[in-house]
Tab-separated table of C-alpha atoms in Angstrom:
chain	number	residue	atom	x	y	z
S	1	UNK	CA	88.507	65.892	102.929
S	2	UNK	CA	86.597	68.222	105.487
S	3	UNK	CA	85.845	66.753	108.920
S	4	UNK	CA	82.658	68.054	110.210
S	5	UNK	CA	82.937	71.390	111.291
S	6	UNK	CA	85.109	72.379	107.954
S	7	UNK	CA	81.476	71.798	106.049
S	8	UNK	CA	80.754	75.261	104.431
S	9	UNK	CA	77.663	75.963	106.051
S	10	UNK	CA	79.422	75.198	109.980
S	11	UNK	CA	82.973	77.759	109.150
S	12	UNK	CA	82.581	81.685	109.732
S	13	UNK	CA	85.010	84.216	108.143
S	14	UNK	CA	86.027	87.267	110.129
S	15	UNK	CA	87.552	90.607	108.053
S	16	UNK	CA	89.621	93.380	109.861
S	17	UNK	CA	89.993	95.778	107.086
S	18	UNK	CA	92.149	98.390	108.237
S	19	UNK	CA	93.843	101.563	106.658
S	20	UNK	CA	97.335	99.555	106.502
S	21	UNK	CA	96.403	95.664	105.854
S	22	UNK	CA	93.078	93.762	105.362
S	23	UNK	CA	93.257	90.501	107.463
S	24	UNK	CA	90.580	87.869	106.674
S	25	UNK	CA	90.305	84.315	108.673
S	26	UNK	CA	88.235	81.353	108.047
S	27	UNK	CA	87.434	79.825	111.132
S	28	UNK	CA	85.708	77.117	113.008
S	29	UNK	CA	82.559	77.647	115.250
S	30	UNK	CA	84.760	77.402	118.104
S	31	UNK	CA	87.387	79.945	116.429
S	32	UNK	CA	90.099	77.796	115.273
S	33	UNK	CA	91.436	78.568	112.095
S	34	UNK	CA	91.203	77.087	108.792
S	35	UNK	CA	92.658	79.610	106.714
S	36	UNK	CA	93.912	82.849	106.851
S	37	UNK	CA	95.505	85.291	103.976
S	38	UNK	CA	96.804	89.210	104.112
S	39	UNK	CA	96.347	91.764	101.694
S	40	UNK	CA	96.576	95.585	101.602
S	41	UNK	CA	94.490	98.303	103.047
S	42	UNK	CA	90.637	98.635	103.058
S	43	UNK	CA	90.758	102.288	102.173
S	44	UNK	CA	86.827	103.341	100.456
S	45	UNK	CA	87.301	106.523	101.559
S	46	UNK	CA	90.179	107.714	100.097
S	47	UNK	CA	90.446	104.929	96.809
S	48	UNK	CA	86.868	104.437	96.170
S	49	UNK	CA	84.215	101.255	97.627
S	50	UNK	CA	85.419	99.656	94.171
S	51	UNK	CA	88.926	99.845	95.089
S	52	UNK	CA	88.842	98.626	98.183
S	53	UNK	CA	85.939	96.337	97.576
S	54	UNK	CA	88.450	94.776	95.180
S	55	UNK	CA	91.241	94.622	97.991
S	56	UNK	CA	88.306	92.217	100.077
S	57	UNK	CA	87.265	90.115	96.854
S	58	UNK	CA	90.510	88.711	96.200
S	59	UNK	CA	91.346	87.999	99.882
S	60	UNK	CA	87.895	86.227	100.621
S	61	UNK	CA	88.137	83.956	97.306
S	62	UNK	CA	92.134	83.149	98.537
S	63	UNK	CA	90.460	81.623	101.848
S	64	UNK	CA	87.198	80.245	100.005
S	65	UNK	CA	89.344	78.429	97.194
S	66	UNK	CA	89.360	74.876	97.199
S	67	UNK	CA	93.034	75.568	95.641
S	68	UNK	CA	95.077	78.700	97.213
S	69	UNK	CA	97.839	79.810	94.904
S	70	UNK	CA	100.937	81.565	96.141
S	71	UNK	CA	100.052	84.907	96.070
S	72	UNK	CA	102.595	85.589	92.756
S	73	UNK	CA	100.859	83.424	90.919
S	74	UNK	CA	99.127	84.268	87.702
S	75	UNK	CA	96.160	82.828	89.054
S	76	UNK	CA	95.942	84.829	92.045
S	77	UNK	CA	96.654	87.604	89.387
S	78	UNK	CA	93.583	86.754	88.105
S	79	UNK	CA	91.712	87.471	90.682
S	80	UNK	CA	92.836	90.235	92.059
S	81	UNK	CA	91.635	91.998	88.212
S	82	UNK	CA	88.496	89.930	88.278
S	83	UNK	CA	89.507	87.776	85.603
S	84	UNK	CA	88.185	84.064	85.470
S	85	UNK	CA	86.343	81.912	88.190
S	86	UNK	CA	87.801	80.598	91.197
S	87	UNK	CA	86.113	77.088	92.290
S	88	UNK	CA	84.949	78.053	96.434
S	89	UNK	CA	84.091	76.223	99.151
S	90	UNK	CA	80.231	77.378	99.309
S	91	UNK	CA	78.520	79.868	101.306
S	92	UNK	CA	79.053	80.321	104.976
S	93	UNK	CA	77.509	80.996	107.989
S	94	UNK	CA	78.460	84.221	108.568
S	95	UNK	CA	80.900	86.878	107.996
S	96	UNK	CA	81.964	90.133	110.776
S	97	UNK	CA	83.835	92.128	108.469
S	98	UNK	CA	85.151	95.313	110.797
S	99	UNK	CA	85.951	97.796	107.997
S	100	UNK	CA	87.942	101.180	107.993
S	101	UNK	CA	86.203	103.632	106.420
S	102	UNK	CA	82.421	102.392	107.775
S	103	UNK	CA	82.027	105.541	109.537
S	104	UNK	CA	78.634	107.089	109.301
S	105	UNK	CA	75.296	105.134	108.832
S	106	UNK	CA	75.390	105.532	104.892
S	107	UNK	CA	78.885	104.693	104.350
S	108	UNK	CA	77.758	101.284	106.833
S	109	UNK	CA	74.947	100.677	104.958
S	110	UNK	CA	76.731	100.711	101.342
S	111	UNK	CA	79.513	98.365	102.635
S	112	UNK	CA	76.837	95.872	104.058
S	113	UNK	CA	74.984	96.040	100.789
S	114	UNK	CA	78.783	95.273	98.949
S	115	UNK	CA	79.002	92.556	101.491
S	116	UNK	CA	76.188	91.017	100.988
S	117	UNK	CA	76.163	91.070	97.467
S	118	UNK	CA	79.022	88.911	96.902
S	119	UNK	CA	77.145	85.702	98.432
S	120	UNK	CA	79.847	84.970	100.357
S	121	UNK	CA	77.661	84.467	103.699
S	122	UNK	CA	74.301	83.494	105.277
S	123	UNK	CA	74.071	86.504	107.631
S	124	UNK	CA	76.470	89.568	107.045
S	125	UNK	CA	77.427	92.204	109.597
S	126	UNK	CA	79.598	94.515	109.186
S	127	UNK	CA	81.092	97.727	111.703
S	128	UNK	CA	83.964	99.760	111.827
S	129	UNK	CA	87.501	98.606	112.778
S	130	UNK	CA	87.016	100.387	115.992
S	131	UNK	CA	84.887	98.112	116.897
S	132	UNK	CA	87.692	94.835	116.046
S	133	UNK	CA	90.199	96.780	118.774
S	134	UNK	CA	87.423	96.487	121.582
S	135	UNK	CA	86.493	92.803	121.255
S	136	UNK	CA	89.983	91.954	120.579
S	137	UNK	CA	91.257	93.360	123.823
S	138	UNK	CA	87.843	93.261	126.125
S	139	UNK	CA	86.520	89.608	127.631
S	140	UNK	CA	82.918	91.372	128.361
S	141	UNK	CA	83.387	93.006	125.230
S	142	UNK	CA	82.595	96.265	126.818
S	143	UNK	CA	84.709	99.417	127.728
S	144	UNK	CA	86.548	101.927	125.803
S	145	UNK	CA	88.753	101.403	122.601
S	146	UNK	CA	91.283	103.613	120.829
S	147	UNK	CA	92.718	102.972	117.549
S	148	UNK	CA	96.181	104.527	116.977
S	149	UNK	CA	97.498	103.321	113.838
S	150	UNK	CA	98.008	105.505	110.899
S	151	UNK	CA	95.194	107.482	111.813
S	152	UNK	CA	93.047	107.355	115.267
S	153	UNK	CA	89.589	107.051	115.748
S	154	UNK	CA	87.721	105.440	119.133
S	155	UNK	CA	84.651	103.464	120.451
S	156	UNK	CA	82.832	102.990	123.738
S	157	UNK	CA	80.554	100.084	124.382
S	158	UNK	CA	78.655	99.813	127.818
S	159	UNK	CA	77.167	96.858	129.158
S	160	UNK	CA	73.429	97.571	128.223
S	161	UNK	CA	74.656	98.047	124.674
S	162	UNK	CA	74.398	101.465	124.233
S	163	UNK	CA	77.511	102.791	122.193
S	164	UNK	CA	79.364	105.753	121.136
S	165	UNK	CA	81.355	106.673	117.993
S	166	UNK	CA	83.044	109.573	116.405
S	167	UNK	CA	82.569	110.130	112.319
S	168	UNK	CA	86.220	109.137	112.023
S	169	UNK	CA	86.485	111.570	109.009
S	170	UNK	CA	89.723	113.364	109.910
S	171	UNK	CA	90.727	117.113	110.765
S	172	UNK	CA	87.020	118.196	109.580
S	173	UNK	CA	85.406	116.029	112.277
S	174	UNK	CA	88.197	117.247	115.016
S	175	UNK	CA	89.858	114.377	114.992
S	176	UNK	CA	94.137	114.635	115.377
S	177	UNK	CA	96.729	111.579	116.181
S	178	UNK	CA	97.920	108.731	114.488
S	179	UNK	CA	100.920	107.793	112.897
S	180	UNK	CA	99.872	110.527	109.851
S	181	UNK	CA	99.356	113.214	111.810
S	182	UNK	CA	102.598	112.446	113.951
S	183	UNK	CA	104.565	112.839	111.010
S	184	UNK	CA	102.163	115.612	110.228
S	185	UNK	CA	103.020	117.522	112.314
S	186	UNK	CA	107.075	116.153	112.701
S	187	UNK	CA	107.362	117.409	109.407
S	188	UNK	CA	105.766	120.994	110.100
S	189	UNK	CA	108.835	121.746	113.003
S	190	UNK	CA	111.398	120.013	111.138
S	191	UNK	CA	110.247	123.021	108.184
S	192	UNK	CA	110.526	125.897	111.104
S	193	UNK	CA	113.433	124.341	112.670
S	194	UNK	CA	115.414	124.980	109.345
S	195	UNK	CA	113.824	128.185	108.406
S	196	UNK	CA	114.701	129.248	112.055
S	197	UNK	CA	110.372	129.699	112.966
S	198	UNK	CA	110.647	127.766	115.615
S	199	UNK	CA	113.338	125.705	118.143
S	200	UNK	CA	116.230	123.489	117.441
S	201	UNK	CA	115.241	119.958	116.688
S	202	UNK	CA	116.684	116.841	116.345
S	203	UNK	CA	113.002	115.737	113.823
S	204	UNK	CA	115.307	117.741	111.602
S	205	UNK	CA	117.735	115.619	110.843
S	206	UNK	CA	115.623	112.734	111.518
S	207	UNK	CA	112.929	113.529	108.532
S	208	UNK	CA	115.811	114.323	106.115
S	209	UNK	CA	117.939	110.986	107.033
S	210	UNK	CA	114.060	108.925	106.578
S	211	UNK	CA	113.652	110.444	103.219
S	212	UNK	CA	116.948	111.072	102.144
S	213	UNK	CA	116.536	114.680	101.065
S	214	UNK	CA	119.070	117.259	101.989
S	215	UNK	CA	116.420	119.688	104.039
S	216	UNK	CA	113.165	119.248	105.392
S	217	UNK	CA	111.934	121.741	102.841
S	218	UNK	CA	112.812	119.505	100.368
S	219	UNK	CA	110.381	116.749	101.595
S	220	UNK	CA	107.438	119.285	101.780
S	221	UNK	CA	107.914	119.833	98.161
S	222	UNK	CA	108.472	116.335	96.726
S	223	UNK	CA	105.072	115.410	98.431
S	224	UNK	CA	103.889	118.857	96.660
S	225	UNK	CA	104.531	117.996	93.015
S	226	UNK	CA	103.297	114.536	93.727
S	227	UNK	CA	107.095	112.786	94.062
S	228	UNK	CA	106.560	111.278	97.771
S	229	UNK	CA	103.044	110.170	98.602
S	230	UNK	CA	102.210	111.883	102.008
S	231	UNK	CA	100.657	108.781	103.439
S	232	UNK	CA	104.372	108.382	104.168
S	233	UNK	CA	104.404	110.951	106.672
S	234	UNK	CA	103.096	107.731	109.229
S	235	UNK	CA	106.203	106.290	108.768
S	236	UNK	CA	108.283	108.988	110.909
S	237	UNK	CA	106.515	108.226	114.137
S	238	UNK	CA	109.446	105.623	115.252
S	239	UNK	CA	111.489	108.453	114.328
S	240	UNK	CA	109.496	111.060	117.045
S	241	UNK	CA	109.946	108.311	119.463
S	242	UNK	CA	112.979	107.816	119.172
S	243	UNK	CA	113.960	111.769	119.271
S	244	UNK	CA	112.315	111.999	122.879
S	245	UNK	CA	114.199	109.040	124.094
S	246	UNK	CA	117.516	111.273	123.232
S	247	UNK	CA	115.329	114.766	124.988
S	248	UNK	CA	114.239	116.165	122.371
S	249	UNK	CA	111.781	118.894	123.868
S	250	UNK	CA	109.470	119.170	120.075
S	251	UNK	CA	109.603	114.997	120.530
S	252	UNK	CA	108.440	115.615	123.734
S	253	UNK	CA	105.149	117.874	122.835
S	254	UNK	CA	104.162	115.972	120.310
S	255	UNK	CA	103.935	112.600	122.486
S	256	UNK	CA	101.931	114.746	125.167
S	257	UNK	CA	99.397	115.899	122.723
S	258	UNK	CA	99.103	113.078	121.209
S	259	UNK	CA	98.455	111.357	124.597
S	260	UNK	CA	96.009	114.337	125.465
S	261	UNK	CA	94.267	113.760	122.438
S	262	UNK	CA	93.753	109.852	123.114
S	263	UNK	CA	92.671	110.398	126.552
S	264	UNK	CA	90.061	113.046	125.166
S	265	UNK	CA	88.677	110.375	122.638
S	266	UNK	CA	88.752	107.870	125.350
S	267	UNK	CA	86.689	110.224	127.889
S	268	UNK	CA	84.373	111.483	125.675
S	269	UNK	CA	83.112	108.792	124.357
S	270	UNK	CA	82.463	106.952	127.969
S	271	UNK	CA	80.738	109.587	129.188
S	272	UNK	CA	78.498	109.469	126.216
S	273	UNK	CA	78.110	105.709	126.644
S	274	UNK	CA	77.765	106.270	130.609
S	275	UNK	CA	80.372	104.370	131.615
S	276	UNK	CA	82.028	105.471	134.993
S	277	UNK	CA	86.255	104.296	135.270
S	278	UNK	CA	85.940	102.071	132.267
S	279	UNK	CA	88.527	99.548	130.851
S	280	UNK	CA	90.501	102.012	128.457
S	281	UNK	CA	92.351	99.776	125.299
S	282	UNK	CA	95.029	100.942	123.118
S	283	UNK	CA	95.013	99.463	119.144
S	284	UNK	CA	96.622	100.216	116.335
S	285	UNK	CA	100.522	100.117	115.327
S	286	UNK	CA	101.209	103.575	116.979
S	287	UNK	CA	99.967	103.173	120.389
S	288	UNK	CA	101.066	99.162	120.426
S	289	UNK	CA	104.714	100.913	120.337
S	290	UNK	CA	104.199	101.162	124.179
S	291	UNK	CA	106.353	104.284	124.539
S	292	UNK	CA	106.622	104.641	127.982
S	293	UNK	CA	105.992	109.049	127.956
S	294	UNK	CA	103.047	108.274	126.004
S	295	UNK	CA	101.529	106.094	127.529
S	296	UNK	CA	101.661	107.724	130.795
S	297	UNK	CA	100.310	110.454	129.286
S	298	UNK	CA	97.322	109.019	128.725
S	299	UNK	CA	96.752	107.031	131.380
S	300	UNK	CA	96.890	110.024	133.762
S	301	UNK	CA	94.093	111.643	131.586
S	302	UNK	CA	92.146	108.798	130.367
S	303	UNK	CA	88.786	107.462	131.972
S	304	UNK	CA	90.037	104.071	133.577
S	305	UNK	CA	92.982	102.260	133.277
S	306	UNK	CA	94.599	102.009	130.133
S	307	UNK	CA	95.980	98.428	128.561
S	308	UNK	CA	97.534	97.669	125.296
S	309	UNK	CA	95.405	95.113	123.161
S	310	UNK	CA	98.319	92.870	121.610
S	311	UNK	CA	96.510	90.468	119.594
S	312	UNK	CA	95.393	91.913	116.344
S	313	UNK	CA	92.618	92.994	115.265
S	314	UNK	CA	91.120	90.307	113.420
S	315	UNK	CA	91.371	88.498	116.485
S	316	UNK	CA	88.157	90.461	117.715
S	317	UNK	CA	86.343	89.882	114.341
S	318	UNK	CA	86.669	86.097	114.949
S	319	UNK	CA	85.089	86.723	118.241
S	320	UNK	CA	82.369	88.740	117.078
S	321	UNK	CA	81.393	85.974	114.500
S	322	UNK	CA	82.111	83.178	117.056
S	323	UNK	CA	79.758	84.857	119.632
S	324	UNK	CA	77.134	85.340	117.418
S	325	UNK	CA	77.312	82.301	114.970
S	326	UNK	CA	79.086	79.798	116.600
S	327	UNK	CA	79.835	78.387	119.805
S	328	UNK	CA	80.141	81.255	122.061
S	329	UNK	CA	76.791	82.785	122.983
S	330	UNK	CA	78.343	85.088	125.549
S	331	UNK	CA	79.541	87.544	122.537
S	332	UNK	CA	76.584	90.719	122.010
S	333	UNK	CA	75.052	90.853	118.203
S	334	UNK	CA	74.262	94.326	118.362
S	335	UNK	CA	77.325	96.364	118.840
């Protein structure tokens, strides 16, 4: 039997749809959890909006279903494929969905329409997943958040609600950073060390060992032929940190470059939002690894004190949902 706070219209949905995974929480108005579901990445730009929404469909149906089957059950597989019907507990009060790929205004509008069309909630709020890190890390819900995971992005929010963002479209929009770019750079230097165009580096052995190939060039060819996904290059980030710890100068160079890029994004966003010495929040798996050289480099060049966000990004989505529709009215609703 449901408690009074577990009636459908009293509940809230919080979503963090990231490049590595999608995290959905069903919570009460005070933020306490009712159910959760975690699934694959939300990648509308790479896989298309229908494929990305299929991931979210399956997870929301799991947390709203009266009977939640195990992930490997036939019912769960049927729901992912869109087969059959699932009895749900009903429409909730609101859903806050912070989604990767919600970068440009038209992309945000498309995803907003997609979520609204599902009829999961009375009210829907969609924003880029970078905002989730900001809300997860800042009690005041302001400052600068830099996400450095598979990719990189940044947002700044001022006390008066002004925001500064980036297009977040990768290399073409001036972005460099995250595990993907760090891994591609490690492979680049490994190949150059192997053929003599660059200095010797421990990254050559790290690359070949990680992919189980005799030469770094073999990894390049495997990616070129479609035998290995280039997304796996993000897996090399820990190897870059490990090589730096052993004194590898190329690894130092890459970590310093990453730190400079994160600080540059934070500085630009803070300036455009009119923030002076703001709190700079670092989120994402690469930043959360907390490598001392990377953190020192960012702190040296950032526009304000740097803190690593240890709470998962979905906690920021919960905080926003509770602030907008639940018990905490201190969360701004316009950011």
